[in-house]
XYZ file of C-alpha atoms in Angstrom:
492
model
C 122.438 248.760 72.663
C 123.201 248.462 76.215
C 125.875 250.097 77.743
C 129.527 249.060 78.146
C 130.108 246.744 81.373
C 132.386 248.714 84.060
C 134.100 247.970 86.961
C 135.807 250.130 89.849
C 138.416 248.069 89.900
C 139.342 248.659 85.953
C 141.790 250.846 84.722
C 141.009 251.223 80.925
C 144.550 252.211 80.711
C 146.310 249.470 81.989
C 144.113 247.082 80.185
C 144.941 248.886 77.077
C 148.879 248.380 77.522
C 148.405 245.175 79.223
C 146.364 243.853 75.732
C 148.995 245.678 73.660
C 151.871 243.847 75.324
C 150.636 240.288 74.820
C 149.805 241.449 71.344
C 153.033 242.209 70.611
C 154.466 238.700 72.731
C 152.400 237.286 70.294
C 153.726 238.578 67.391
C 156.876 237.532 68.440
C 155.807 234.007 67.732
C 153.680 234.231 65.018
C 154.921 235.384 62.466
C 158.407 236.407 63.955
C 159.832 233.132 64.735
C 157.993 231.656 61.942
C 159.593 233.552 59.550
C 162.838 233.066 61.278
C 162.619 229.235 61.561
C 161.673 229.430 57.883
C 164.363 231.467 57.000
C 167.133 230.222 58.875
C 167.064 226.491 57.930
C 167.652 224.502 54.542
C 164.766 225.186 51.895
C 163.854 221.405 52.324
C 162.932 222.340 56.351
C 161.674 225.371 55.746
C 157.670 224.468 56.052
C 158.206 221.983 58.774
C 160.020 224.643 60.467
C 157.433 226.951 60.238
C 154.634 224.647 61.116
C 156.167 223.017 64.423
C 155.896 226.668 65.419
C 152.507 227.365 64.390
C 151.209 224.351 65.716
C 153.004 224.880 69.141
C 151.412 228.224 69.409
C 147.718 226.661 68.990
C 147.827 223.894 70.869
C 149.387 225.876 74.437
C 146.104 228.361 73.921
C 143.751 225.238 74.335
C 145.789 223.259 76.775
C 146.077 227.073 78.807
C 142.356 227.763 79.110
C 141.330 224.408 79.979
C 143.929 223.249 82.584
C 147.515 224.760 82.397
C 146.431 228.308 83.592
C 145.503 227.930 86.805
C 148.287 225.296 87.007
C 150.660 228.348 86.911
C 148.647 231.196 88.142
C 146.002 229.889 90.284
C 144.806 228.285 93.961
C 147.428 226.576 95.929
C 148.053 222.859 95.667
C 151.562 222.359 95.912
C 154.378 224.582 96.726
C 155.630 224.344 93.260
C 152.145 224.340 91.617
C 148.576 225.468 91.591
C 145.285 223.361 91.364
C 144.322 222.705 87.445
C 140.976 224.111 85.984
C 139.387 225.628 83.126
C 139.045 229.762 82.917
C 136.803 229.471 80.063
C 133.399 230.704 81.564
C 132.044 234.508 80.890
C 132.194 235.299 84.579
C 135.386 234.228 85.017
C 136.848 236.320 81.681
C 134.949 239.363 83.425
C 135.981 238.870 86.496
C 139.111 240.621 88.228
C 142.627 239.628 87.584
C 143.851 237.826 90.897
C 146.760 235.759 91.891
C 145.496 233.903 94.892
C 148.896 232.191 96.108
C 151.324 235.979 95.726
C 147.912 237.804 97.114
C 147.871 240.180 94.252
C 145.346 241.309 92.289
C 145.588 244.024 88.738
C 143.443 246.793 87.526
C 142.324 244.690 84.474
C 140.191 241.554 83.905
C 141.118 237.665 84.149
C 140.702 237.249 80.266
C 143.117 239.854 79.757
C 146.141 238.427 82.615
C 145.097 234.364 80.847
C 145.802 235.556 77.310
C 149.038 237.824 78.670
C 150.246 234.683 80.251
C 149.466 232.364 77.284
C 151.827 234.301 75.065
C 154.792 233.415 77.412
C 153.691 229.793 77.797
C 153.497 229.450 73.603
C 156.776 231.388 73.008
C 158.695 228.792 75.016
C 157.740 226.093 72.867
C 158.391 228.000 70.089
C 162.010 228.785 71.420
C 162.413 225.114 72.418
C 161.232 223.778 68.797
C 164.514 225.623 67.477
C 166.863 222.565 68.642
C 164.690 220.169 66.843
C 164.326 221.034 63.661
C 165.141 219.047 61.264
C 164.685 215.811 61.896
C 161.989 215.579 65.068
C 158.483 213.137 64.546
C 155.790 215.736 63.681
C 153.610 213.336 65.735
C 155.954 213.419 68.803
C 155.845 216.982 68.802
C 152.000 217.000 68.306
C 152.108 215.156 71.699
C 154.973 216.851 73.421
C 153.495 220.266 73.309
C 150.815 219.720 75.784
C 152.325 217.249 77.832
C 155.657 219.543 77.994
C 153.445 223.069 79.139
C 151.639 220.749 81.719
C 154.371 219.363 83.500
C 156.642 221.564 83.344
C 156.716 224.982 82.020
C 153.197 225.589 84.760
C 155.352 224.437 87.421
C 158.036 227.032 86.777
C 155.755 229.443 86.011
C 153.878 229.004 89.501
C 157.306 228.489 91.605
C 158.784 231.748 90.387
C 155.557 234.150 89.417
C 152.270 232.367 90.843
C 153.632 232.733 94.422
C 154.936 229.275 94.481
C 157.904 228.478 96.923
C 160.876 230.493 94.319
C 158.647 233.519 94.701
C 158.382 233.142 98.300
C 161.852 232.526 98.635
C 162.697 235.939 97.175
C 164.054 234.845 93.539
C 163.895 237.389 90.807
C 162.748 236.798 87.451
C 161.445 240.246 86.412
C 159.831 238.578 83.193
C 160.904 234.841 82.019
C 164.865 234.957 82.098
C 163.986 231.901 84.015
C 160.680 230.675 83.637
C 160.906 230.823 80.044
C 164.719 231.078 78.572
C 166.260 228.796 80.954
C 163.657 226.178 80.802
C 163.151 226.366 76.833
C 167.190 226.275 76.270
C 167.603 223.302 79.159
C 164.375 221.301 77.793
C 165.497 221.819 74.206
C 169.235 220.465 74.660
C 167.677 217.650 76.741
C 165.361 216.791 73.686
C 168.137 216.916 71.311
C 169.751 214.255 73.001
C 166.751 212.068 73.206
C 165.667 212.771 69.859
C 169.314 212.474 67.889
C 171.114 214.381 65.550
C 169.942 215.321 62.099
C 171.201 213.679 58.776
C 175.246 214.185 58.362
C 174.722 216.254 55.249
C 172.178 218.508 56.999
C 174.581 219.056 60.110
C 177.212 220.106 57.204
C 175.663 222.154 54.970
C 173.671 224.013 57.408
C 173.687 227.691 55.592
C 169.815 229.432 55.842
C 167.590 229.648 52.128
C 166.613 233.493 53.166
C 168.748 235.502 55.504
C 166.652 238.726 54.690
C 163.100 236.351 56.199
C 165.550 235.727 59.304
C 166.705 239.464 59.605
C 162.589 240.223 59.159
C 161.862 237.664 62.476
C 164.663 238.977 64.269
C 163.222 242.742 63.796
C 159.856 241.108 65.293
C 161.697 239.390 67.581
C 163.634 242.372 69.037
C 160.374 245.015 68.915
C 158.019 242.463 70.467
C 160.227 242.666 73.519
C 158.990 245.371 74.590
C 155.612 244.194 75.525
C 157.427 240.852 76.897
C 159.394 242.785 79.374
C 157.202 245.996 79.293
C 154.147 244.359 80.377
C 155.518 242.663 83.346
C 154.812 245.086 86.107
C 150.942 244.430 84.913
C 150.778 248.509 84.709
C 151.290 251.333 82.370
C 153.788 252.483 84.943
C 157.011 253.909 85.379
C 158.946 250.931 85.731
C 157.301 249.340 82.391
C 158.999 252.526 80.674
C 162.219 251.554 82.057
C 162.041 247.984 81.817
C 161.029 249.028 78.024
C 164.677 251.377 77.622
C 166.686 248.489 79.481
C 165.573 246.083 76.885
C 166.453 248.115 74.322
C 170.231 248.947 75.681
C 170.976 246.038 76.846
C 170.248 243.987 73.398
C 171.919 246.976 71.507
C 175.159 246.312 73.418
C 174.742 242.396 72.853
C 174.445 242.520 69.051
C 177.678 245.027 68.955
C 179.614 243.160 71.245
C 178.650 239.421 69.397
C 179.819 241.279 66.228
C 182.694 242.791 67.792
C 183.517 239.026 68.676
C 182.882 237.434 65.435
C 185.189 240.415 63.302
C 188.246 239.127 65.898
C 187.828 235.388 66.032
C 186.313 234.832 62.408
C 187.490 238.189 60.566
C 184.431 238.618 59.226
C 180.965 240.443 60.650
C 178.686 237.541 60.522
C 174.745 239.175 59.753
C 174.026 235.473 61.648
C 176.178 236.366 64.406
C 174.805 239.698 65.050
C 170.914 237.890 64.902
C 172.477 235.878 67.736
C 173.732 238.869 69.749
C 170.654 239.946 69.542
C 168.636 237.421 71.247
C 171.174 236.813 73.676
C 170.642 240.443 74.887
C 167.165 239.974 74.909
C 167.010 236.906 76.614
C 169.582 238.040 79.215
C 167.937 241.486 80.050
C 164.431 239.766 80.431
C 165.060 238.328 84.239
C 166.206 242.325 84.909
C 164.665 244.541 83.490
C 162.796 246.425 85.693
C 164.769 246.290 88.378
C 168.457 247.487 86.951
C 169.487 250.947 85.978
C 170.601 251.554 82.637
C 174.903 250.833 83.322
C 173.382 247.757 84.506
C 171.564 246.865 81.008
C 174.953 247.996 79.252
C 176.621 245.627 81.550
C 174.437 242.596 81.396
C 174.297 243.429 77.244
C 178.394 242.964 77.177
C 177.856 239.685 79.569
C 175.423 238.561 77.044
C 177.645 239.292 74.313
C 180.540 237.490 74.948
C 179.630 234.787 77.549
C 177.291 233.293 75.244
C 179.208 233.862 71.849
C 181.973 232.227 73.608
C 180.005 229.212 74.614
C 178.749 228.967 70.821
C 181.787 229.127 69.194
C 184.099 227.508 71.184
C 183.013 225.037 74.012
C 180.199 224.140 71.533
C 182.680 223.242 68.983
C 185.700 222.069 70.780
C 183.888 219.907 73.564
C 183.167 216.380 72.393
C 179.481 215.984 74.382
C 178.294 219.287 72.596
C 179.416 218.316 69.321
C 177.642 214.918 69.649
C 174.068 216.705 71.056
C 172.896 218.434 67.945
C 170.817 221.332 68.971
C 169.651 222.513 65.368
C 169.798 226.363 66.386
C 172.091 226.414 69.420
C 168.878 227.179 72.214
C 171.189 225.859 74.935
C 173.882 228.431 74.239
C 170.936 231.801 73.180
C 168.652 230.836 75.628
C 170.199 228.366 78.599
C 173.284 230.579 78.931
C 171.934 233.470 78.553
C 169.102 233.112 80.624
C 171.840 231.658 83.261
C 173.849 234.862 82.731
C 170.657 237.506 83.291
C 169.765 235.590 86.653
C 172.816 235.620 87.791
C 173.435 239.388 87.246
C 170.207 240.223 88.892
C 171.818 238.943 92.313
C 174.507 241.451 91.208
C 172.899 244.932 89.745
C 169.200 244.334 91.124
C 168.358 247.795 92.810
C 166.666 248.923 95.571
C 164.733 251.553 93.526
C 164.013 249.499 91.177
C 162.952 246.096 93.409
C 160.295 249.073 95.271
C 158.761 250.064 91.565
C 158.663 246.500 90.836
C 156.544 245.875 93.940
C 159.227 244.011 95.780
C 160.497 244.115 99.578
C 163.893 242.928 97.805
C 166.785 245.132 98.771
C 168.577 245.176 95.763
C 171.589 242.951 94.557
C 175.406 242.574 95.945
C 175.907 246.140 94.353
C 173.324 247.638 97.553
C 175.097 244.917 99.985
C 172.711 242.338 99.125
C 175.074 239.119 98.282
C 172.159 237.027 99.212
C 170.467 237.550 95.893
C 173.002 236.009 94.340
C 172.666 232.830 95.769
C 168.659 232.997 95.597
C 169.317 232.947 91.896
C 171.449 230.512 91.455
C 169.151 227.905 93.457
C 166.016 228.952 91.137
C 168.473 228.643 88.564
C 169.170 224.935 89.297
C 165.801 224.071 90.068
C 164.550 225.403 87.097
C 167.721 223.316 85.635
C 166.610 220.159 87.006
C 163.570 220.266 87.345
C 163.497 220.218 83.172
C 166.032 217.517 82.552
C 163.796 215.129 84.370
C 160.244 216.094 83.309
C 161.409 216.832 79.546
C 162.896 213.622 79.968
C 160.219 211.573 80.930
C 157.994 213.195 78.606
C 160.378 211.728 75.308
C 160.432 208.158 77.096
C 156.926 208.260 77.467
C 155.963 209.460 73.912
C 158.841 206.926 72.702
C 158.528 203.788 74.806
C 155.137 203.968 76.190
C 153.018 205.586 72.882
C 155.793 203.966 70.531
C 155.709 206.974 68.071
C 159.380 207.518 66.829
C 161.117 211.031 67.879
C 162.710 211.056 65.225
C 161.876 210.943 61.625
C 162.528 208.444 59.254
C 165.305 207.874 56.791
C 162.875 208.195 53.666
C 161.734 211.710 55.401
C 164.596 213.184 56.335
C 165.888 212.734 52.885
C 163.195 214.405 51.186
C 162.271 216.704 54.155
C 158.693 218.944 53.375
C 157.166 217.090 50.673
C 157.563 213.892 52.195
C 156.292 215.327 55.937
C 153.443 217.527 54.674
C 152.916 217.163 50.750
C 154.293 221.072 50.322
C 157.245 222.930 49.532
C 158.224 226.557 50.499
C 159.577 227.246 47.081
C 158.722 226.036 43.621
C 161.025 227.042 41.641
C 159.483 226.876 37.617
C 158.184 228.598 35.127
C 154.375 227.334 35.531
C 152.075 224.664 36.987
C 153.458 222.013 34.767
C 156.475 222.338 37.225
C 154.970 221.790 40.766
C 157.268 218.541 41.164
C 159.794 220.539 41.191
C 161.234 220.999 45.040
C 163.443 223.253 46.377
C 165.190 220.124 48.829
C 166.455 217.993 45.944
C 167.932 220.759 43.699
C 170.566 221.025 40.721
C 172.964 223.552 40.866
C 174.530 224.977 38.235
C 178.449 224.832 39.060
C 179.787 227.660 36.937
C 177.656 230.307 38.931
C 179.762 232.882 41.360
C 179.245 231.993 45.325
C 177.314 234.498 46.924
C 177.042 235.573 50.923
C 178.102 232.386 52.639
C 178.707 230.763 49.646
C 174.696 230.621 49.021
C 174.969 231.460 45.590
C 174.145 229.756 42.459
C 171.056 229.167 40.586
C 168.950 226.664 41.831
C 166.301 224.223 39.708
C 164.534 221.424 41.414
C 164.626 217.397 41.208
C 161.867 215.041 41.881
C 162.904 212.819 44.843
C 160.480 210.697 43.989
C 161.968 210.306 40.691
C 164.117 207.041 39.559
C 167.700 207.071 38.279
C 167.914 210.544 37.293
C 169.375 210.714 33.386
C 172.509 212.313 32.303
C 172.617 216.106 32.218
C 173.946 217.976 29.611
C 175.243 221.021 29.434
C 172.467 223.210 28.202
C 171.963 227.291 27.022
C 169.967 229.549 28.907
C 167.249 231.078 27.559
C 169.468 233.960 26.473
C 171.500 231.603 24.527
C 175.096 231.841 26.750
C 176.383 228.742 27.846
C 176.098 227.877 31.979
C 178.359 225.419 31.921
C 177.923 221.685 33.352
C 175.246 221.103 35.699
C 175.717 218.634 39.249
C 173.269 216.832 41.087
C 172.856 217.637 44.572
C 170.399 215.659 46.836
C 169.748 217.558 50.648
């Protein structure tokens, strides 16, 4: 066997972390927000909301390796993005990590820095797919994905990390506050708009079929952070580690502070609520890091968990416009203002220490007499802005009026929800095979049973939608012989 292939430029160790990081980035998607998505919506979306993931997450890898990668990370075409090309040759996957527009090159090969950046690139969809569920064309998405990394998430990730004009500008985005958060939240309330709402009953009775698979997703979520913001300085280094703690305090402080919020306003600790916290913090630390001290994480966490819980709970319920948009899992409000809030506190608690470990001639934010990194944010921030409410935009009209595929589903289908979309159903609820027409999304509920956490409880049997006039029920014995009561009908 012939030996191992070495370099002088490789540092084993740094390609270790640097593989271990996008692992973990990945996990984040699959299974984390898979499970989430599952979890978190009706049991009659619960495989469509899984699978818009999935398939998001396979179709960036292909589009990435044969055009979108150098789009974002490679040779100069445009100030706001590279030349495509594929990266799918063994000299190139051997080769040396370089970023030829920011002049910087890692201790680690190409294949390694392609499959770190892929990871972002798919987790954005994923994020974004959580304001459609519900109700968008399977078929649009199937087409949206690859148009949607192609002309526009490369062109945000070349402006602001490729070496594109944000990055030349001096704009801060330690790790995809911007590049990933603000675009996915902006793109996704855009698309809701386009697409339209869900069905009325659906936008009612909204309550998740399996908190405990959302708290699992969220635990993914919240762990696989540290290789999204830990692997950012491309180096087992010193400022991974404290990019790595700063994640950790920061989203610590969100959750307690959304909770905090929820106990006052709603009396109650909502397990929901805290998930939300959660992410907030995450997504607001992300664009800082590595280049905050720890009061700063605490401070950007409390910013995180009240700015954006109070942009949930009350703008988006007592302004008409954000009633009207329905954005299935609130991304603009998690992701958009978040995102908006971490950028924003970079220009104010960016270091000078922490700029220098980062690699950056940045001197700090406004608290090291820097005010002018405030306003570099906030015009990436509105680029980024408006840059995705035209292209995500165009990309709906185009798939709408130019491909004439629907965005949204159809009556029949949003009715019936999995079995209609994919033949399947997350949960069959009988005793044996006899029962497989039995779906989860057209149930009968037993109206004598006790309500359980947000009113979820109740047993559950399923109906065949694609059953007729559905016959008289009775009230029946269970197989213990005490009497349940009268059962309702209740269609999803």
């Amino acid at each position: 066997m012939a030996a191992n292939f070495t370099s002088d430029w490789l540092d084993t160790g740094d390609n270790a972390w640097q593989l271990t990081a996008a692992s973990l980035v990945a996990l984040q998607s699959v299974p984390g927000l898979v499970v989430l998505y599952a979890g978190i919506m009706r049991s009659k979306w619960a495989i469509n909301s899984a699978f818009m993931a999935f398939y998001g997450f396979a179709a960036t890898l292909i589009v990435w390796v044969l055009w979108a990668y150098k789009m974002g990370f490679g040779i100069y075409m445009l100030p706001f993005v590279g030349r495509p090309g594929p990266v799918v040759t063994m000299a190139q996957e051997l080769g040396q990590s370089c970023l030829p527009s920011a002049g910087l090159c890692q201790n680690f090969p190409l294949s390694t820095m392609i499959y770190f950046q892929f990871v972002f690139a798919s987790i954005t969809i994923v994020i974004m797919a959580g304001a459609f569920l519900g109700r968008m064309n399977f078929y649009a998405w199937m087409i949206f994905v690859p148009l949607w990394i192609t002309f526009s998430y490369t062109v945000g990730a070349y402006s602001l990390w490729g070496g594109g004009f944000l990055f030349q500008r001096g704009v801060i985005d330690y790790s995809g506050g911007y590049v990933i958060h603000l675009s996915s939240g902006t793109a996704g309330f855009v698309g809701a708009h386009w697409i339209g709402p869900r069905l009325v009953a659906d936008r009612e009775d909204s309550r998740p079929n399996n908190i405990l698979c959302v708290l699992i997703g969220a635990g993914i979520l919240w762990i696989g952070w540290n290789g999204f913001n830990g692997g950012d300085p491309y180096a087992a280094s010193a400022d991974a580690g404290a990019a790595v703690l700063n994640t950790n305090v920061a989203t610590a402080m969100s959750l307690l502070c959304w909770t905090i919020c929820d106990m006052i306003y709603f009396k109650k600790p909502s397990v929901i609520g805290a998930v939300q916290g959660m992410i907030t913090g995450l997504v607001a630390i992300t664009p800082a890091a590595g280049v905050v001290a720890g009061w700063g994480a605490i401070c950007i966490g409390f910013a995180s968990g009240t700015i954006p819980w109070a942009s949930m709970n009350i703008m988006g319920k007592k302004i008409a416009y954000f009633r009207k948009i329905d954005d299935t899992l609130g991304v603009v409000h998690t992701h958009m203002v978040a995102g908006f809030v971490g950028g924003m506190c970079v220009g104010l608690f960016a270091t000078i220490e922490g700029c220098a470990a980062f690699g950056l001639t940045n001197p700090g934010g406004a608290i090291e007499g820097n005010g002018k990194q405030v306003y570099l944010q906030l015009y990436g921030a509105l680029f980024v802005i408006g840059w995705n409410i035209v292209w995500t935009s165009l990309i709906l009209c185009f798939i709408k009026y130019v491909c004439r595929i629907p965005l949204r589903m159809s009556e029949a289908e949003l009715l019936a929800g999995d079995d209609a979309i994919h033949g399947e159903a997350a949960y069959v609820l009988g005793p044996c095979e006899a029962h497989e027409h039995l779906l989860a999304g057209h149930y009968i509920k037993r109206a004598e049973t006790e309500p359980g956490e947000l009113g979820m409880g109740g047993a559950i049997i399923g109906h065949d939608p694609h059953a007729g006039a559905i016959a008289p029920v009775h009230e029946k014995k269970s197989a213990a012989g005490s009497g349940t009561g009268p059962l309702e009908i209740k269609h999803d």
